[in-house]
Short mmCIF file of C-alpha atoms and ligand atoms in Angstrom, two decimals:
data_model
loop_
_atom_site.label_atom_id
_atom_site.label_comp_id
_atom_site.label_asym_id
_atom_site.label_seq_id
_atom_site.Cartn_x
_atom_site.Cartn_y
_atom_site.Cartn_z
CA MET A 5 -22.28 37.69 50.42
CA GLU A 6 -23.18 34.59 50.56
CA TYR A 7 -20.72 31.75 49.22
CA TYR A 8 -20.81 27.41 48.71
CA ALA A 9 -19.41 25.85 51.16
CA ILE A 10 -18.45 22.53 49.61
CA ARG A 11 -16.57 19.57 50.48
CA GLY A 12 -15.79 17.51 47.38
CA GLY A 13 -14.66 13.72 46.66
CA ILE A 14 -18.63 12.59 47.33
CA PRO A 15 -19.79 10.05 44.74
CA LEU A 16 -23.87 11.48 43.87
CA SER A 17 -26.25 9.20 44.58
CA GLY A 18 -30.17 9.30 43.76
CA GLU A 19 -32.96 10.83 41.82
CA ILE A 20 -33.49 14.18 41.41
CA ASP A 21 -36.33 15.98 39.13
CA ILE A 22 -35.85 19.12 37.15
CA ALA A 23 -37.19 22.03 36.93
CA GLY A 24 -38.45 24.44 33.88
CA ALA A 25 -36.57 25.80 31.06
CA LYS A 26 -35.35 28.97 32.05
CA ASN A 27 -34.58 30.15 28.50
CA ALA A 28 -38.22 29.03 27.43
CA ALA A 29 -39.72 30.29 30.28
CA LEU A 30 -38.24 34.36 29.33
CA PRO A 31 -40.09 34.38 26.51
CA ILE A 32 -43.06 32.24 27.11
CA LEU A 33 -43.29 34.71 30.51
CA ALA A 34 -42.62 37.72 27.92
CA SER A 35 -44.88 36.18 25.36
CA ALA A 36 -47.33 36.43 27.91
CA ILE A 37 -48.48 40.18 27.65
CA MET A 38 -49.28 39.61 24.34
CA THR A 39 -52.89 39.16 24.64
CA ASN A 40 -55.27 41.11 26.57
CA ASP A 41 -57.14 38.27 28.29
CA THR A 42 -55.34 35.78 31.70
CA VAL A 43 -52.54 33.05 30.11
CA ILE A 44 -51.81 30.63 32.90
CA VAL A 45 -48.31 29.26 32.59
CA GLU A 46 -47.07 26.14 34.77
CA ASN A 47 -43.22 24.68 35.21
CA VAL A 48 -42.32 27.81 35.63
CA PRO A 49 -38.75 27.54 37.09
CA ASP A 50 -37.63 29.93 40.96
CA VAL A 51 -34.96 31.41 39.66
CA SER A 52 -33.85 35.30 39.84
CA ASP A 53 -33.94 35.64 35.78
CA ILE A 54 -37.19 35.02 36.09
CA ARG A 55 -37.99 36.78 39.26
CA ALA A 56 -36.36 39.48 37.35
CA ILE A 57 -38.88 39.32 34.54
CA LEU A 58 -42.21 38.90 36.45
CA SER A 59 -40.89 42.11 38.12
CA ALA A 60 -40.27 43.85 34.63
CA ILE A 61 -43.84 42.86 33.41
CA SER A 62 -45.08 44.30 36.41
CA SER A 63 -43.26 47.48 36.59
CA ILE A 64 -45.03 48.77 33.12
CA GLY A 65 -48.67 47.61 35.42
CA GLY A 66 -48.96 44.19 34.20
CA HIS A 67 -50.75 41.73 36.25
CA VAL A 68 -48.59 39.14 37.69
CA GLU A 69 -49.97 36.49 40.17
CA ALA A 70 -47.78 33.87 41.64
CA VAL A 71 -50.22 30.99 42.19
CA ASP A 72 -47.87 28.41 43.30
CA ARG A 73 -44.05 28.47 43.71
CA HIS A 74 -43.80 27.42 39.55
CA THR A 75 -46.91 28.32 38.97
CA TYR A 76 -48.20 32.32 37.04
CA LYS A 77 -51.26 33.44 35.85
CA ILE A 78 -50.44 36.67 34.07
CA ASN A 79 -52.42 39.64 32.37
CA GLY A 80 -50.91 42.11 29.90
CA SER A 81 -54.04 44.38 29.85
CA PRO A 82 -53.86 46.78 32.19
CA ILE A 83 -49.93 47.30 30.16
CA LYS A 84 -49.20 51.32 29.87
CA ASP A 85 -47.45 52.40 27.41
CA GLU A 86 -44.17 52.87 29.34
CA PRO A 87 -40.97 52.14 29.28
CA VAL A 88 -38.83 49.46 30.59
CA THR A 89 -36.38 50.02 33.24
CA ASP A 90 -36.55 48.05 35.79
CA GLU A 91 -33.13 48.21 37.38
CA LEU A 92 -32.98 44.18 37.20
CA VAL A 93 -34.03 43.23 33.88
CA GLN A 94 -31.51 44.95 32.82
CA LYS A 95 -28.79 42.32 34.13
CA ILE A 96 -31.11 39.40 32.18
CA ARG A 97 -30.48 38.83 28.13
CA GLY A 98 -33.71 37.40 28.01
CA SER A 99 -35.19 41.26 29.03
CA TYR A 100 -34.80 41.26 25.31
CA TYR A 101 -37.82 39.26 24.62
CA LEU A 102 -39.81 42.73 26.34
CA ILE A 103 -39.14 44.32 22.95
CA GLY A 104 -40.12 41.70 20.36
CA ALA A 105 -43.42 41.02 22.64
CA LEU A 106 -44.28 44.80 23.33
CA LEU A 107 -43.51 45.45 19.69
CA GLY A 108 -46.17 42.77 18.29
CA LYS A 109 -48.79 44.11 20.57
CA TYR A 110 -48.59 47.77 21.25
CA HIS A 111 -45.85 48.34 18.01
CA HIS A 112 -44.45 50.46 20.01
CA ALA A 113 -41.48 49.30 22.28
CA GLU A 114 -38.58 50.86 25.02
CA VAL A 115 -36.73 48.66 26.81
CA VAL A 116 -33.54 48.84 28.45
CA LEU A 117 -30.49 47.26 26.67
CA PRO A 118 -29.60 44.67 28.52
CA LYS A 119 -26.41 43.01 29.81
CA GLY A 120 -26.99 39.26 30.80
CA CYS A 121 -23.64 36.91 30.99
CA ALA A 122 -20.14 37.88 30.27
CA ILE A 123 -19.55 35.54 27.71
CA GLY A 124 -18.15 37.79 25.43
CA LEU A 125 -19.67 40.31 23.01
CA ARG A 126 -23.52 40.13 22.36
CA PRO A 127 -24.57 42.14 19.40
CA ILE A 128 -28.04 42.47 18.62
CA ASP A 129 -27.70 43.43 14.99
CA GLN A 130 -30.07 40.32 13.69
CA HIS A 131 -33.19 41.16 16.34
CA VAL A 132 -33.17 44.74 14.20
CA LYS A 133 -32.51 43.55 11.12
CA GLY A 134 -35.64 41.20 11.79
CA PHE A 135 -37.96 44.14 13.24
CA ARG A 136 -36.79 46.27 10.76
CA ALA A 137 -37.77 44.05 8.11
CA LEU A 138 -41.41 43.89 9.58
CA GLY A 139 -41.50 47.70 8.63
CA ALA A 140 -40.05 49.21 12.58
CA ASP A 141 -37.88 51.85 13.38
CA ILE A 142 -35.28 51.37 15.38
CA ARG A 143 -33.25 53.70 17.29
CA ILE A 144 -30.86 53.25 20.60
CA ALA A 145 -31.27 56.23 22.87
CA HIS A 146 -30.38 56.95 26.45
CA GLY A 147 -29.33 53.11 26.74
CA MET A 148 -32.65 52.10 25.21
CA ILE A 149 -33.76 50.19 22.69
CA ILE A 150 -36.61 52.24 20.79
CA ALA A 151 -39.22 50.61 18.11
CA GLU A 152 -41.93 51.95 16.91
CA ALA A 153 -44.20 50.80 13.43
CA LYS A 154 -47.32 52.35 11.91
CA GLU A 155 -48.07 48.85 10.97
CA LEU A 156 -45.42 46.00 11.51
CA THR A 157 -46.26 43.08 7.85
CA GLY A 158 -44.93 40.53 7.26
CA SER A 159 -41.55 39.68 5.38
CA HIS A 160 -38.70 37.11 4.32
CA ILE A 161 -35.83 37.49 7.18
CA TYR A 162 -33.20 35.45 6.53
CA LEU A 163 -30.47 35.20 10.02
CA ASP A 164 -26.74 35.79 9.24
CA VAL A 165 -26.28 33.97 12.44
CA VAL A 166 -27.93 31.85 14.09
CA SER A 167 -29.46 33.38 16.68
CA VAL A 168 -32.11 31.76 19.88
CA GLY A 169 -32.64 35.35 21.12
CA ALA A 170 -33.16 36.88 17.15
CA THR A 171 -35.36 33.52 16.15
CA ILE A 172 -37.52 34.25 19.57
CA ASN A 173 -38.29 38.25 19.17
CA ILE A 174 -38.79 38.10 15.13
CA MET A 175 -41.21 35.26 15.91
CA MET A 176 -43.38 37.04 18.49
CA ALA A 177 -43.27 40.28 16.81
CA ALA A 178 -44.12 38.49 13.38
CA ALA A 179 -47.04 36.31 15.15
CA LEU A 180 -49.50 39.56 14.98
CA ALA A 181 -47.54 40.77 12.06
CA LYS A 182 -50.43 41.72 9.06
CA GLY A 183 -49.53 38.53 6.53
CA ASN A 184 -46.58 36.00 6.18
CA THR A 185 -43.14 36.19 7.88
CA THR A 186 -40.98 33.80 6.66
CA ILE A 187 -37.28 33.01 9.21
CA GLU A 188 -34.64 31.59 7.24
CA ASN A 189 -31.66 30.19 9.01
CA ALA A 190 -33.72 30.18 11.98
CA ALA A 191 -31.76 28.58 15.65
CA LYS A 192 -33.78 25.24 16.51
CA GLU A 193 -33.53 24.95 20.08
CA PRO A 194 -35.97 22.96 21.79
CA HIS A 195 -36.85 27.04 23.81
CA VAL A 196 -37.50 28.27 20.66
CA VAL A 197 -40.32 25.43 19.66
CA ASP A 198 -41.86 26.01 23.47
CA LEU A 199 -41.72 29.11 22.46
CA ALA A 200 -43.80 28.24 19.36
CA ASN A 201 -45.99 25.65 20.61
CA PHE A 202 -46.73 28.41 23.17
CA LEU A 203 -47.90 31.24 20.83
CA ASN A 204 -49.70 28.57 18.81
CA SER A 205 -52.10 28.31 21.78
CA MET A 206 -52.67 31.19 22.47
CA GLY A 207 -53.86 31.31 18.17
CA ALA A 208 -50.68 32.21 16.69
CA ARG A 209 -50.31 30.16 13.07
CA ILE A 210 -46.37 29.27 13.08
CA ARG A 211 -45.01 26.07 11.78
CA GLY A 212 -41.42 24.57 11.13
CA ALA A 213 -40.40 25.76 14.85
CA GLY A 214 -37.60 23.44 15.34
CA THR A 215 -36.34 23.28 11.41
CA ASP A 216 -34.08 26.15 10.06
CA VAL A 217 -37.26 27.84 8.46
CA ILE A 218 -40.14 28.91 10.42
CA ARG A 219 -43.61 30.44 8.92
CA ILE A 220 -45.58 32.90 10.70
CA ARG A 221 -48.53 33.92 9.14
CA GLY A 222 -49.51 36.80 10.82
CA VAL A 223 -52.94 36.42 13.53
CA GLN A 224 -55.22 40.05 14.70
CA SER A 225 -54.99 38.94 18.12
CA LEU A 226 -54.13 36.12 20.62
CA HIS A 227 -55.98 34.72 22.73
CA SER A 228 -55.70 33.26 26.63
CA THR A 229 -54.39 29.47 26.96
CA GLU A 230 -52.86 27.18 30.10
CA TYR A 231 -49.35 25.73 28.89
CA SER A 232 -46.48 24.05 31.17
CA ILE A 233 -43.09 24.75 29.64
CA ILE A 234 -40.65 22.13 29.10
CA PRO A 235 -37.70 20.46 31.39
CA ASP A 236 -34.69 22.40 31.21
CA GLN A 237 -31.84 20.64 29.30
CA ILE A 238 -29.37 23.05 30.74
CA GLU A 239 -30.07 22.10 34.08
CA ALA A 240 -30.26 18.06 33.41
CA GLY A 241 -27.29 17.86 31.55
CA THR A 242 -25.92 19.64 34.39
CA TYR A 243 -26.77 17.08 36.70
CA MET A 244 -25.43 14.47 34.75
CA PHE A 245 -21.70 16.16 34.26
CA ALA A 246 -21.86 16.11 38.25
CA ALA A 247 -23.20 12.85 38.37
CA ALA A 248 -19.78 11.86 35.83
CA ALA A 249 -17.45 13.70 37.54
CA THR A 250 -17.79 12.49 40.66
CA ARG A 251 -17.93 8.99 39.29
CA GLY A 252 -21.79 8.21 40.99
CA ASP A 253 -25.23 7.00 40.05
CA VAL A 254 -27.48 10.09 39.17
CA THR A 255 -31.28 9.46 37.95
CA ILE A 256 -32.43 13.04 36.31
CA ARG A 257 -36.15 12.65 36.01
CA ASN A 258 -38.72 14.75 34.42
CA VAL A 259 -36.81 15.04 31.45
CA ILE A 260 -37.34 15.34 27.47
CA PRO A 261 -34.22 12.40 26.63
CA LYS A 262 -34.29 13.96 23.28
CA HIS A 263 -33.37 17.03 23.99
CA LEU A 264 -30.17 15.85 25.70
CA GLU A 265 -29.22 13.48 23.28
CA SER A 266 -26.08 15.41 22.19
CA LEU A 267 -24.54 15.46 25.78
CA THR A 268 -25.74 11.36 26.41
CA SER A 269 -23.77 10.64 23.49
CA LYS A 270 -20.65 12.39 24.59
CA LEU A 271 -20.74 10.92 28.15
CA LYS A 272 -21.36 7.20 26.75
CA GLU A 273 -17.85 7.87 24.56
CA VAL A 274 -16.00 9.23 27.39
CA GLY A 275 -17.38 5.51 29.28
CA CYS A 276 -20.59 6.55 31.41
CA GLN A 277 -23.13 4.41 31.30
CA VAL A 278 -26.38 6.11 30.50
CA GLU A 279 -30.21 4.05 30.81
CA GLU A 280 -32.63 6.64 29.17
CA SER A 281 -36.73 5.93 29.89
CA ASP A 282 -39.36 7.73 28.71
CA ASP A 283 -38.98 11.05 30.78
CA ALA A 284 -35.36 10.48 32.80
CA VAL A 285 -32.10 9.13 32.71
CA ARG A 286 -29.53 7.84 34.53
CA VAL A 287 -26.45 8.57 35.00
CA ALA A 288 -23.30 6.10 36.56
CA ALA A 289 -19.69 6.58 36.03
CA THR A 290 -17.62 3.61 38.35
CA ARG A 291 -14.17 4.60 36.09
CA ARG A 292 -11.86 7.27 35.38
CA LEU A 293 -13.09 8.02 32.30
CA SER A 294 -11.51 8.78 29.08
CA ASN A 295 -10.65 11.57 26.40
CA THR A 296 -12.34 13.39 23.77
CA HIS A 297 -12.89 16.18 21.51
CA VAL A 298 -16.05 18.68 21.84
CA LYS A 299 -17.38 21.92 19.09
CA THR A 300 -20.01 23.51 20.99
CA LEU A 301 -22.51 24.57 18.24
CA PRO A 302 -26.04 25.52 17.60
CA TYR A 303 -28.63 22.74 18.53
CA PRO A 304 -28.76 20.10 18.05
CA GLY A 305 -25.06 20.24 18.31
CA PHE A 306 -23.47 20.53 21.66
CA PRO A 307 -24.70 22.94 23.45
CA THR A 308 -22.54 26.00 24.56
CA ASP A 309 -23.82 26.24 27.76
CA MET A 310 -22.52 23.19 28.37
CA GLN A 311 -19.22 24.18 27.67
CA PRO A 312 -18.07 24.47 30.95
CA GLN A 313 -19.41 21.35 32.18
CA ILE A 314 -17.49 18.78 30.19
CA THR A 315 -14.15 20.98 30.51
CA VAL A 316 -14.52 20.25 33.62
CA LEU A 317 -15.51 16.44 33.56
CA LEU A 318 -12.60 15.92 31.00
CA GLY A 319 -9.98 17.88 32.78
CA LEU A 320 -10.40 14.66 34.77
CA ALA A 321 -10.23 12.47 31.90
CA ASN A 322 -7.19 10.14 31.35
CA GLY A 323 -5.87 11.42 27.87
CA THR A 324 -5.59 14.77 26.00
CA SER A 325 -8.99 16.72 24.95
CA ILE A 326 -9.72 19.86 22.34
CA VAL A 327 -12.96 21.88 23.83
CA THR A 328 -13.70 24.19 20.61
CA GLU A 329 -16.30 26.86 21.33
CA SER A 330 -17.33 28.04 18.64
CA ILE A 331 -20.86 30.45 19.60
CA PHE A 332 -19.00 33.06 21.94
CA GLU A 333 -15.61 34.13 21.80
CA SER A 334 -14.64 34.42 25.31
CA ARG A 335 -16.60 31.60 27.36
CA PHE A 336 -13.58 30.11 28.66
CA LYS A 337 -12.92 33.03 31.91
CA TYR A 338 -13.38 30.25 34.61
CA VAL A 339 -10.46 27.97 33.09
CA ASP A 340 -7.67 30.44 35.51
CA GLU A 341 -9.96 29.35 38.34
CA LEU A 342 -10.29 25.77 37.94
CA THR A 343 -5.93 25.66 36.97
CA ARG A 344 -5.55 26.68 40.70
CA MET A 345 -7.19 23.26 41.14
CA GLY A 346 -4.62 21.35 39.37
CA ALA A 347 -6.37 21.40 35.90
CA GLN A 348 -3.85 21.38 33.18
CA ILE A 349 -5.58 23.41 30.66
CA LYS A 350 -3.77 25.59 27.98
CA VAL A 351 -6.56 27.90 26.27
CA GLU A 352 -5.53 29.62 22.44
CA GLY A 353 -8.39 31.47 21.24
CA ASN A 354 -12.08 29.21 21.45
CA THR A 355 -9.88 26.30 21.66
CA ALA A 356 -9.06 24.38 25.22
CA ILE A 357 -6.70 21.85 24.73
CA ILE A 358 -7.26 19.52 28.00
CA ASP A 359 -4.79 17.24 29.92
CA GLY A 360 -6.73 15.49 32.19
CA VAL A 361 -5.39 14.81 35.92
CA ASP A 362 -6.26 12.39 38.16
CA HIS A 363 -7.88 14.72 40.74
CA PHE A 364 -8.43 18.24 41.38
CA THR A 365 -7.64 19.64 44.75
CA GLY A 366 -10.29 22.59 46.65
CA THR A 367 -10.10 26.03 47.17
CA ARG A 368 -11.40 29.60 46.91
CA ILE A 369 -12.65 30.00 43.52
CA ILE A 370 -14.93 32.72 42.17
CA ALA A 371 -17.54 32.06 39.44
CA PRO A 372 -17.67 34.46 36.26
CA ASP A 373 -21.25 33.52 34.92
CA LEU A 374 -24.11 31.21 35.51
CA ARG A 375 -22.59 28.06 33.48
CA ALA A 376 -19.56 28.56 34.35
CA GLY A 377 -20.22 29.13 37.59
CA ALA A 378 -21.67 25.70 38.15
CA ALA A 379 -19.21 23.55 36.47
CA LEU A 380 -16.43 25.34 39.21
CA VAL A 381 -18.74 23.29 41.64
CA ILE A 382 -18.76 20.76 39.65
CA ALA A 383 -14.79 20.60 39.75
CA ALA A 384 -15.56 21.63 43.76
CA LEU A 385 -17.39 18.34 44.12
CA ALA A 386 -15.12 15.81 42.25
CA ALA A 387 -12.39 17.83 44.28
CA GLU A 388 -10.32 16.38 47.32
CA GLY A 389 -11.05 18.78 50.22
CA ARG A 390 -12.94 22.30 51.29
CA SER A 391 -13.54 24.24 48.20
CA ASP A 392 -15.55 28.03 48.55
CA ILE A 393 -17.62 29.62 45.16
CA HIS A 394 -18.10 32.98 45.61
CA ASP A 395 -20.20 35.07 43.25
CA ILE A 396 -22.84 32.13 43.54
CA ARG A 397 -25.70 34.95 42.51
CA TYR A 398 -24.29 34.07 38.88
CA ILE A 399 -25.27 30.33 39.53
CA GLU A 400 -28.83 31.07 41.00
CA ARG A 401 -29.77 33.45 38.01
CA GLY A 402 -29.97 29.74 36.49
CA TYR A 403 -30.48 26.92 39.34
CA GLU A 404 -33.33 26.81 41.33
CA ASP A 405 -32.63 24.79 44.26
CA PHE A 406 -28.89 24.12 43.64
CA PRO A 407 -27.20 23.24 46.82
CA GLU A 408 -30.79 21.72 48.06
CA LYS A 409 -30.92 19.50 45.08
CA LEU A 410 -26.66 18.60 45.67
CA ARG A 411 -27.38 17.78 48.72
CA ALA A 412 -30.37 15.64 47.98
CA LEU A 413 -27.77 13.25 46.17
CA GLY A 414 -25.51 12.93 49.38
CA ALA A 415 -22.99 15.66 48.64
CA ASP A 416 -21.52 18.25 50.78
CA ILE A 417 -22.57 22.16 50.01
CA ARG A 418 -23.53 24.58 52.63
CA ARG A 419 -24.69 28.03 51.59
CA VAL A 420 -22.34 30.18 53.83
CA ASP A 421 -23.23 34.39 54.42
CA ASP A 422 -20.25 35.95 55.87
CA ASP A 423 -22.33 39.52 56.41
CA ASP A 424 -25.33 38.06 58.79
CA ALA A 425 -21.67 38.62 61.39
CA PRO A 426 -18.57 40.61 60.03
CA GLY A 427 -15.73 39.10 60.55
CA ARG A 428 -17.41 35.60 60.95
CA ALA A 429 -18.45 33.43 58.48
CA VAL A 430 -21.49 32.30 59.96
CA ILE A 431 -23.15 28.66 58.02
CA ARG A 432 -26.25 27.52 57.59
CA ARG A 433 -27.26 23.67 56.85
CA VAL A 434 -29.65 24.24 53.55
CA GLY A 435 -31.89 21.41 52.56
C1 LIG B 527 -29.59 32.96 24.19
O1 LIG B 527 -28.49 33.68 24.43
C2 LIG B 527 -28.98 31.74 25.49
N1 LIG B 527 -30.13 32.57 26.60
C3 LIG B 527 -27.70 31.67 25.88
O2 LIG B 527 -27.67 30.93 27.56
C4 LIG B 527 -27.04 31.02 25.29
O3 LIG B 527 -26.14 30.59 25.66
C5 LIG B 527 -27.29 31.06 23.66
O4 LIG B 527 -28.81 31.29 23.90
C6 LIG B 527 -26.89 30.27 22.88
O5 LIG B 527 -27.78 28.67 22.73
C7 LIG B 527 -31.41 32.80 26.73
O6 LIG B 527 -32.01 32.27 26.26
C8 LIG B 527 -31.21 34.29 27.65
P1 LIG B 527 -27.84 34.02 20.78
P2 LIG B 527 -28.33 34.96 22.70
O7 LIG B 527 -28.43 35.05 20.18
O8 LIG B 527 -30.11 34.68 22.77
C9 LIG B 527 -24.43 35.99 17.94
C10 LIG B 527 -27.17 30.65 30.05
O9 LIG B 527 -26.28 30.42 30.37
N2 LIG B 527 -25.55 36.58 17.54
O10 LIG B 527 -28.23 32.36 20.32
O11 LIG B 527 -28.38 36.10 23.30
C11 LIG B 527 -23.71 36.33 19.31
O12 LIG B 527 -22.69 36.75 19.55
C12 LIG B 527 -27.33 31.34 28.48
O13 LIG B 527 -28.49 30.20 29.87
C13 LIG B 527 -25.12 37.89 16.38
O14 LIG B 527 -24.00 37.64 16.09
O15 LIG B 527 -27.88 33.66 21.98
C14 LIG B 527 -23.83 34.80 19.38
O16 LIG B 527 -21.65 34.43 18.79
C15 LIG B 527 -25.94 32.05 28.40
N3 LIG B 527 -26.29 38.87 16.66
C16 LIG B 527 -24.39 33.77 18.91
O17 LIG B 527 -24.65 34.74 17.68
C17 LIG B 527 -27.41 39.12 17.04
O18 LIG B 527 -28.30 39.91 16.34
C18 LIG B 527 -25.23 32.96 19.17
O19 LIG B 527 -26.21 33.21 20.24
C19 LIG B 527 -27.48 38.37 18.12
C20 LIG B 527 -26.57 36.78 18.45
#
């Protein structure tokens, strides 16, 4: 199994480019099969979650062609009415977007129930409520979710909780329903807007994405398009916080600064210098940062996917900080690992009380999920001495070339494969 060996204490410096947004690419690739025409999608990140959704599309007969590392041609016309059982797909949360896409196009979908990162209970009742409102019959049998409809008809849907996944799934199915659909209390994340723009470029009629009321006028069919995915807000944020935690100076390019506002404002508040230009943001920290309080919220609030990263940063800040997680109920599992690096953090329910320490010290740590794994890499980059981070497969679900990009910023990080020679670790230099 591979792990990252990191020697910490080096301030990151330089410039990096951000990849396309994983959480936009997942629904965009899934909905590319909603037309019989060929769709070209650019700026697709090369990460394992994306490879999984592409493999699922191929497994049901869809044509997937890699034009280059980040560009795909998708053609859904050969898709047969087959269940999506692909083993890889169950591991990714975004696989449930195939339900909305297949239900919208074929009025029938059978998709293995998704798991995704273990960050708490992740019900899909709001997705089900939306599909039922559009006229679908939904049942769960043998680990599969089965959605069927004679006809999909537009409806008025009020979401009980702001859900990114439910908003996206309902939007996809409603795009090809008869009549008008309104989604109230909709999620406003940039990837919700990106999917709406993508579907509109295929002929859908979706208005209001990015506000909490989305109106969809169903159309009979969708057509070909060429579309480029927005930059990944969370990948960008992760490098911004890595720059701050290591007291470095990093320019993060190919971003939409507006999507990063909740992050830039917190970084400024704790004493970082942040400079924004049209499509880049520079983060520099020259001294120990100060404490603050943070609560995760749906967009435009502070994202839950950046909660572990800010906890790491505040773990090194001066004074006591409080981080409240309001989206997922068990997203502090990584705190035990951080404590072993010397952090002083007490978790009470959904709140972490952080007494900042002067420095962390390196040790062997395990990544419990994608974002927590990335946050532990930041902790290791800032720590004194060596850290080995295991279970990096979680991290590589969502970060393209993570060690390579960090090395380009001066970090000492290597991918080590201890399977190559039993009993002996082989160190491969990367980047
Ligand atoms: C998406 O998950 C992202 N995943 C997550 O990113 C992200 O953390 C999350 O949105 C919040 O921003 C993908 O886009 C693939 P939700 P999703 O539905 O859609 C509750 C990452 O690291 N809820 O917005 O699953 C739910 O329990 C991942 O990239 C219901 O109660 O999240 C949670 O408390 C991790 N019923 C809240 O809503 C439902 O039917 C928000 O969940 C659906 C959700």
